[in-house]
mmCIF file of C-alpha atoms in Angstrom:
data_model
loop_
_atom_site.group_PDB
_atom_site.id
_atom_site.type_symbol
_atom_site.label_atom_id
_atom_site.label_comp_id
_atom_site.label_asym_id
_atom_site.label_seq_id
_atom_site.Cartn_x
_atom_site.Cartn_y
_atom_site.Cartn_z
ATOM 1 C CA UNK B 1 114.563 65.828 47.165
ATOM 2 C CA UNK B 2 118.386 65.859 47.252
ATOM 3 C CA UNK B 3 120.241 62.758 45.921
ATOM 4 C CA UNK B 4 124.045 62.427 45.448
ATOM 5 C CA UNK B 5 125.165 62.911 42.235
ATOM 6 C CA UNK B 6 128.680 62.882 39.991
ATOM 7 C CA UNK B 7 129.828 65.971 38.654
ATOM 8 C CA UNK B 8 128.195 64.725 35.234
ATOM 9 C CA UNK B 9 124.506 64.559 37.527
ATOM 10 C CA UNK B 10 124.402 60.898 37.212
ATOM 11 C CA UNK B 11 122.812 59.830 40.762
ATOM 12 C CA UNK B 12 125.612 58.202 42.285
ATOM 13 C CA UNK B 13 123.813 54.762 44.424
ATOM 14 C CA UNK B 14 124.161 55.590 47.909
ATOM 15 C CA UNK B 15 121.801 56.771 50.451
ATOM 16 C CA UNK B 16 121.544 60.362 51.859
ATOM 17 C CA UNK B 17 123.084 60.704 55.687
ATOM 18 C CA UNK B 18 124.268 63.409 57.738
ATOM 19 C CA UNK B 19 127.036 65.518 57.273
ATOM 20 C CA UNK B 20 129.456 65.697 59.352
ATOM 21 C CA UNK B 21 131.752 69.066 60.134
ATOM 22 C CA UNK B 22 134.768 69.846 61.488
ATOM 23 C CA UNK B 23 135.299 74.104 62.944
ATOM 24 C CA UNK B 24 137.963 75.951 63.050
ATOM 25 C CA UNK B 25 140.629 74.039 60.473
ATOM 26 C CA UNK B 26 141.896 76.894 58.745
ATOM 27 C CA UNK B 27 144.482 79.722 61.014
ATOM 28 C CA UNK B 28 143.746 82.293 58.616
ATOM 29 C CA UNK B 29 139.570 81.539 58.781
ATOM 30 C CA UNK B 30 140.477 81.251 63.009
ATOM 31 C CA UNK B 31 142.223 84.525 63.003
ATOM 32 C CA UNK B 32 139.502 86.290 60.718
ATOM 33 C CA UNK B 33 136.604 85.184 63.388
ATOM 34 C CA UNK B 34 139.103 86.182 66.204
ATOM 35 C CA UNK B 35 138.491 82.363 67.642
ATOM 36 C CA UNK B 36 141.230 80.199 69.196
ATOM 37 C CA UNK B 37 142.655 76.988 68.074
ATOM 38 C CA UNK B 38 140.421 73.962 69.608
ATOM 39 C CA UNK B 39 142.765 71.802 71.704
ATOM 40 C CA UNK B 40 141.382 68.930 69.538
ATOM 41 C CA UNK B 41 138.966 69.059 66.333
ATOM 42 C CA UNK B 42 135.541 71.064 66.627
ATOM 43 C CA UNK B 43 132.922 68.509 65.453
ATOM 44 C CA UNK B 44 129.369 69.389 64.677
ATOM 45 C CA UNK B 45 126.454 67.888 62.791
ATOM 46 C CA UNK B 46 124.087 68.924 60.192
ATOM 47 C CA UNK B 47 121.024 66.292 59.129
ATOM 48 C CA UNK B 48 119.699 64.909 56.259
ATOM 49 C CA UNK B 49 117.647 67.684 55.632
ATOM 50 C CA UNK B 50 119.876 70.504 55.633
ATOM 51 C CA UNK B 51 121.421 68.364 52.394
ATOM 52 C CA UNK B 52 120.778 70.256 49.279
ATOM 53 C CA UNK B 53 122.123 70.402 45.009
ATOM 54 C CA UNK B 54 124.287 73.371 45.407
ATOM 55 C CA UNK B 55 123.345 74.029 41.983
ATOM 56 C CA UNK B 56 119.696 74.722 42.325
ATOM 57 C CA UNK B 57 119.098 78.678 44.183
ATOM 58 C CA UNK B 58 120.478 79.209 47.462
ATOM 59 C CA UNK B 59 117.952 79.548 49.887
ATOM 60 C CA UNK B 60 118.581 81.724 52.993
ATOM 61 C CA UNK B 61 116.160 82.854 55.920
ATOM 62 C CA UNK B 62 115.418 86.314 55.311
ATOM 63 C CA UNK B 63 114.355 86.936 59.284
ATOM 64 C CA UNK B 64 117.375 85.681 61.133
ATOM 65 C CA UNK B 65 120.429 88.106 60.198
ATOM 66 C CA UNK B 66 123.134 87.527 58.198
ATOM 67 C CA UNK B 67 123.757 84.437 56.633
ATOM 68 C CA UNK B 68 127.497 83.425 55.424
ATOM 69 C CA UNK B 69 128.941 81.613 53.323
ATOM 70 C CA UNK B 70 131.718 79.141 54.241
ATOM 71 C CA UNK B 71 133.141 77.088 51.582
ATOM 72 C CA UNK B 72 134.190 73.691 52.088
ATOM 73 C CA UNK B 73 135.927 70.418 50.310
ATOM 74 C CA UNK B 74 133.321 68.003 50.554
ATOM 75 C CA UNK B 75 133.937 64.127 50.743
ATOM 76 C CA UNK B 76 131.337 61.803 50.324
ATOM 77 C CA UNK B 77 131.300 58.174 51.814
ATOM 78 C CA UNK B 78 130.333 54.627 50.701
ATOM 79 C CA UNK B 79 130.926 52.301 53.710
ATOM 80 C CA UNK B 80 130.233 52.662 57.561
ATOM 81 C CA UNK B 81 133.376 53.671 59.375
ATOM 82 C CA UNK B 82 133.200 53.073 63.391
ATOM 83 C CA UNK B 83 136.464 53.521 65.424
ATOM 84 C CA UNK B 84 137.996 53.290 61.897
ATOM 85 C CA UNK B 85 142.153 53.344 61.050
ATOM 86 C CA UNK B 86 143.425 55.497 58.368
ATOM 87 C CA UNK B 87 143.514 52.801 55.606
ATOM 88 C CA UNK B 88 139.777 51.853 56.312
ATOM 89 C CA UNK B 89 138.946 55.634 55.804
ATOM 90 C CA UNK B 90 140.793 55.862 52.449
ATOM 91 C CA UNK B 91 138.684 52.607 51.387
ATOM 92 C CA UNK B 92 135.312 54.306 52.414
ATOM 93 C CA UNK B 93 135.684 57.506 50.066
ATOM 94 C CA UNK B 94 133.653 57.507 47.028
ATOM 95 C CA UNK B 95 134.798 60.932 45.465
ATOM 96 C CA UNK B 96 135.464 64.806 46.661
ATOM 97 C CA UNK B 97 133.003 67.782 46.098
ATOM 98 C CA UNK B 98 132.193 70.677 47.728
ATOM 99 C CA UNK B 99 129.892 72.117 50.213
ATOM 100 C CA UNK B 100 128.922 74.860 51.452
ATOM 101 C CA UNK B 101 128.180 75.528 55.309
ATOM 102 C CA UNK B 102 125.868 78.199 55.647
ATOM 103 C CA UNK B 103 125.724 79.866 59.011
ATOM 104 C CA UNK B 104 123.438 82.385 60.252
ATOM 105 C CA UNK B 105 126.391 84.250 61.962
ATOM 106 C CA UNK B 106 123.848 86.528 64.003
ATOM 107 C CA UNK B 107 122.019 83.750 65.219
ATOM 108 C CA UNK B 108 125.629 81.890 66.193
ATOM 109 C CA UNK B 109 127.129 84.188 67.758
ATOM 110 C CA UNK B 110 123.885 84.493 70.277
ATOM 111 C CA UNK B 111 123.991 81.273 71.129
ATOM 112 C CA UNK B 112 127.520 81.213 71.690
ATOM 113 C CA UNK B 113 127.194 84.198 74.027
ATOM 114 C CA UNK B 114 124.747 82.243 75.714
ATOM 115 C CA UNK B 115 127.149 79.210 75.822
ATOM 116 C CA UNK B 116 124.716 76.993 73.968
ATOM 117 C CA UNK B 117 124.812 74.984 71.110
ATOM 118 C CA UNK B 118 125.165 75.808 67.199
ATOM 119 C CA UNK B 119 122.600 73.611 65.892
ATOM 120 C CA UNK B 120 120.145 76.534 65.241
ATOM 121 C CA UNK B 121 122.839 78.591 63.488
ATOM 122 C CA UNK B 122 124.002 75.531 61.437
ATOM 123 C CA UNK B 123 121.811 73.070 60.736
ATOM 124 C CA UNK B 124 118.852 74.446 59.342
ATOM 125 C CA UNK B 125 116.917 73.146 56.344
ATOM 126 C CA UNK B 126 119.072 73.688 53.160
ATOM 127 C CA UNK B 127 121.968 74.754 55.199
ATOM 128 C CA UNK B 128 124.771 72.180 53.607
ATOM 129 C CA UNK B 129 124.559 73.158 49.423
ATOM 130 C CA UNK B 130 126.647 70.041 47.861
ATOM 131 C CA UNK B 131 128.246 69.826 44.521
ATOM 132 C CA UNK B 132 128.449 66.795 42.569
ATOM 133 C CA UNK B 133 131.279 64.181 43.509
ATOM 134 C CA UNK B 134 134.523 63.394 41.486
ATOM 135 C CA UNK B 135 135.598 59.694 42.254
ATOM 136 C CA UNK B 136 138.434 59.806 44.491
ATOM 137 C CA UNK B 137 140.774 57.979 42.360
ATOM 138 C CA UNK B 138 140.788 61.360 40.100
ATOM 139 C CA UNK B 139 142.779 62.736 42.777
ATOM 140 C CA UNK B 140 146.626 62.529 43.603
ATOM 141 C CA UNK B 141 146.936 64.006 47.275
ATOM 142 C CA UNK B 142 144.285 64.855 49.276
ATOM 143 C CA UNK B 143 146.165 67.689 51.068
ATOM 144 C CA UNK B 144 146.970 69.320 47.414
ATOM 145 C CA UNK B 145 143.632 70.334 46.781
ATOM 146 C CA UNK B 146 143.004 74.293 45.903
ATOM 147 C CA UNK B 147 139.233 75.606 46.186
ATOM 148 C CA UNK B 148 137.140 78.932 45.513
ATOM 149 C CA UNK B 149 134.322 80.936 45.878
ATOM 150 C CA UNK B 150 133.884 83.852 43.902
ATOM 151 C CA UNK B 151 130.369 86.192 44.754
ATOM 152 C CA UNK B 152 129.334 88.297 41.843
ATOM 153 C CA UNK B 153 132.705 87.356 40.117
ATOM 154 C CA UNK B 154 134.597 88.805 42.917
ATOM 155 C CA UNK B 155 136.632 86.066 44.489
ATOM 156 C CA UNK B 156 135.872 85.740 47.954
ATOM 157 C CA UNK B 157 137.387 82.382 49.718
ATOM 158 C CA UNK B 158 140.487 80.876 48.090
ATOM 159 C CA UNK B 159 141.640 77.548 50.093
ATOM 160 C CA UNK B 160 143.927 75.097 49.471
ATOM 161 C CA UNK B 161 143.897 71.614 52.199
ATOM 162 C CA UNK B 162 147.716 71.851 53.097
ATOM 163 C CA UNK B 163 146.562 74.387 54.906
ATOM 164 C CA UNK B 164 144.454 72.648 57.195
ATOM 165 C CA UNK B 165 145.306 71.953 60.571
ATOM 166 C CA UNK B 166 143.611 68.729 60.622
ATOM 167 C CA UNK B 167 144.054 66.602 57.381
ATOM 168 C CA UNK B 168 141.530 65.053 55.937
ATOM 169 C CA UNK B 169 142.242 61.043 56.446
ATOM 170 C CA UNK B 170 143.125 61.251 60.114
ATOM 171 C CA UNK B 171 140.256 63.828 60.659
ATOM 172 C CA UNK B 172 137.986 61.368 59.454
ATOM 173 C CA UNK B 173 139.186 58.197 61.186
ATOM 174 C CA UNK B 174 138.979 61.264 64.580
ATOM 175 C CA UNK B 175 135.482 61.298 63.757
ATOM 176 C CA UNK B 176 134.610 57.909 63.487
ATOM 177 C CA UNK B 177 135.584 57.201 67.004
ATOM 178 C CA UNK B 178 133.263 59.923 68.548
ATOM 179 C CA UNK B 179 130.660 58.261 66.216
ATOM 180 C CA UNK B 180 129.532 56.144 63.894
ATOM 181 C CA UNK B 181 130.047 57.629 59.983
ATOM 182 C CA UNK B 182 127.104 55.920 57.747
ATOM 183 C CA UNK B 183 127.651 55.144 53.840
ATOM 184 C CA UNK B 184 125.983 58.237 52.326
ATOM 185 C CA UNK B 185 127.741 60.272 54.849
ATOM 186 C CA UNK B 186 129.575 63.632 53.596
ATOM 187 C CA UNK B 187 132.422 65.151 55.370
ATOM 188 C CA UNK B 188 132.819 68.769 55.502
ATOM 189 C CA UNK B 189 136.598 69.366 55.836
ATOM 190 C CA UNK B 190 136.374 72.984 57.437
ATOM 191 C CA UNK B 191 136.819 76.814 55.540
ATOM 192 C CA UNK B 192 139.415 79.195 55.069
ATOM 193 C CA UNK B 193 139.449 82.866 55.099
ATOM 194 C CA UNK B 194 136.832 85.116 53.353
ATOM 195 C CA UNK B 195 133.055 84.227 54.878
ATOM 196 C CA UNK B 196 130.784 86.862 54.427
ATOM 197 C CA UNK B 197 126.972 87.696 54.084
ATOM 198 C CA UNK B 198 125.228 86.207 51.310
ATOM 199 C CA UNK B 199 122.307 88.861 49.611
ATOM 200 C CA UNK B 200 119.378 87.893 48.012
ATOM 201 C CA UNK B 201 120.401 88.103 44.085
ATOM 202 C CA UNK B 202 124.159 87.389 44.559
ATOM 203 C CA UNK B 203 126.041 85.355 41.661
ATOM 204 C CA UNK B 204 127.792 82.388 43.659
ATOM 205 C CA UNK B 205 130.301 80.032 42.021
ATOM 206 C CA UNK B 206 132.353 77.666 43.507
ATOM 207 C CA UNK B 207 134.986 75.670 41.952
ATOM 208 C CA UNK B 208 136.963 72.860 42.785
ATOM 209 C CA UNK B 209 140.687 72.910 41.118
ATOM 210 C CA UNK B 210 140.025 72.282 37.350
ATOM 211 C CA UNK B 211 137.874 69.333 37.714
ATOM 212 C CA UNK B 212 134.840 70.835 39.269
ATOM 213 C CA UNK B 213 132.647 74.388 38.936
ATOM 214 C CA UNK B 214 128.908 75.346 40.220
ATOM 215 C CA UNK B 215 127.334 78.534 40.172
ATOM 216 C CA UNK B 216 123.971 79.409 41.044
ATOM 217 C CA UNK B 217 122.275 81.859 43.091
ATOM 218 C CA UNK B 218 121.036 83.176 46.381
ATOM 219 C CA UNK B 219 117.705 83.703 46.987
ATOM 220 C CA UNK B 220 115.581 84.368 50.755
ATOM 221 C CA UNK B 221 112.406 83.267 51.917
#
């Protein structure tokens, strides 16, 4: 059963909640899927139990087309925010990690052609792989954060969050006025550039400036 941990796997002592995800932060990820710009931010949700330890295998569905990777800083909360401000937001971050937000892109793009929901494309067991957390003090600037994903040591997402069109403190306080953000809570902060199907047998690792690398592997079922 997933737990949060630091990036040293000490179980950090906060429950497990939702995550909550923004779409469509990143131009060069909206011009790659040939999308347009929301007029506001793209919110979605993915439960508890699509929360997994990014380190252990990555487990796709082998019967529902191709599933893609989508790289993502992660930030983890430790108090409830509701209709929060900016400074109550910075407060309520334990640390930064990443996820990843694993989409069955075949799946998605029947349902948007059908002009339903994502859930089903994005919210699947095991769907939200999680790193370990570095406390947020370790970091200077939110918005000067680079990330990577590199599949079979062939780099495939490079991101940085200045890039974002949404940054990550007013995003969040956005989000806690549509609803309620529980401690225990991570915050997926959207992807740039470079998703792709991920094969049974691939080589994934993911690594967060210098502070932070995972690799593991993808497996189906």
């Amino acid at each position: 059963m997933y737990q949060h941990k630091d990036v040293n796997s000490n179980l950090i002592s906060l429950p497990v909640g939702k995550a909550v995800c923004i779409g469509r932060n990143y131009l060069d990820h909206i011009d790659e899927m040939k999308s347009a710009v929301p007029s506001s931010p793209l919110l979605f949700l993915k439960p508890k139990a699509a929360l997994c330890d990014m380190s252990e295998p990555l487990v796709v569905p082998s019967d529902k087309g191709e599933c893609h990777n989508e790289l993502e800083v992660s930030v983890l909360l430790q108090s409830p925010l509701t209709c929060a401000n900016e400074s109550a937001v910075k407060q309520a971050i334990w640390g930064i990690g990443l996820g990843l937000d694993l989409t069955l892109r075949d799946v998605q793009k029947e349902l948007k052609q059908q002009g339903q929901p994502w859930e089903r494309a994005k919210a699947f067991d095991n769907s939200c792989p999680l790193s370990g957390f570095v406390p947020v003090s370790e970091f200077n600037d939110l918005q000067d954060i680079h990330f990577s994903l590199t599949i079979n040591q062939q780099l495939r997402q490079r991101g940085h969050t200045a890039m974002m069109l949404h940054q990550i403190i007013p995003m969040i306080a956005h989000m806690s006025h549509s609803f309620t953000l529980d401690a225990g809570d991570v915050v997926l902060t959207g992807t740039p550039k470079g998703v792709g199907p991920l094969v049974a047998g691939d080589s994934v690792n993911a690594q967060l400036g210098d502070v932070l690398s995972v690799s593991t592997q993808v497996v189906k079922v």
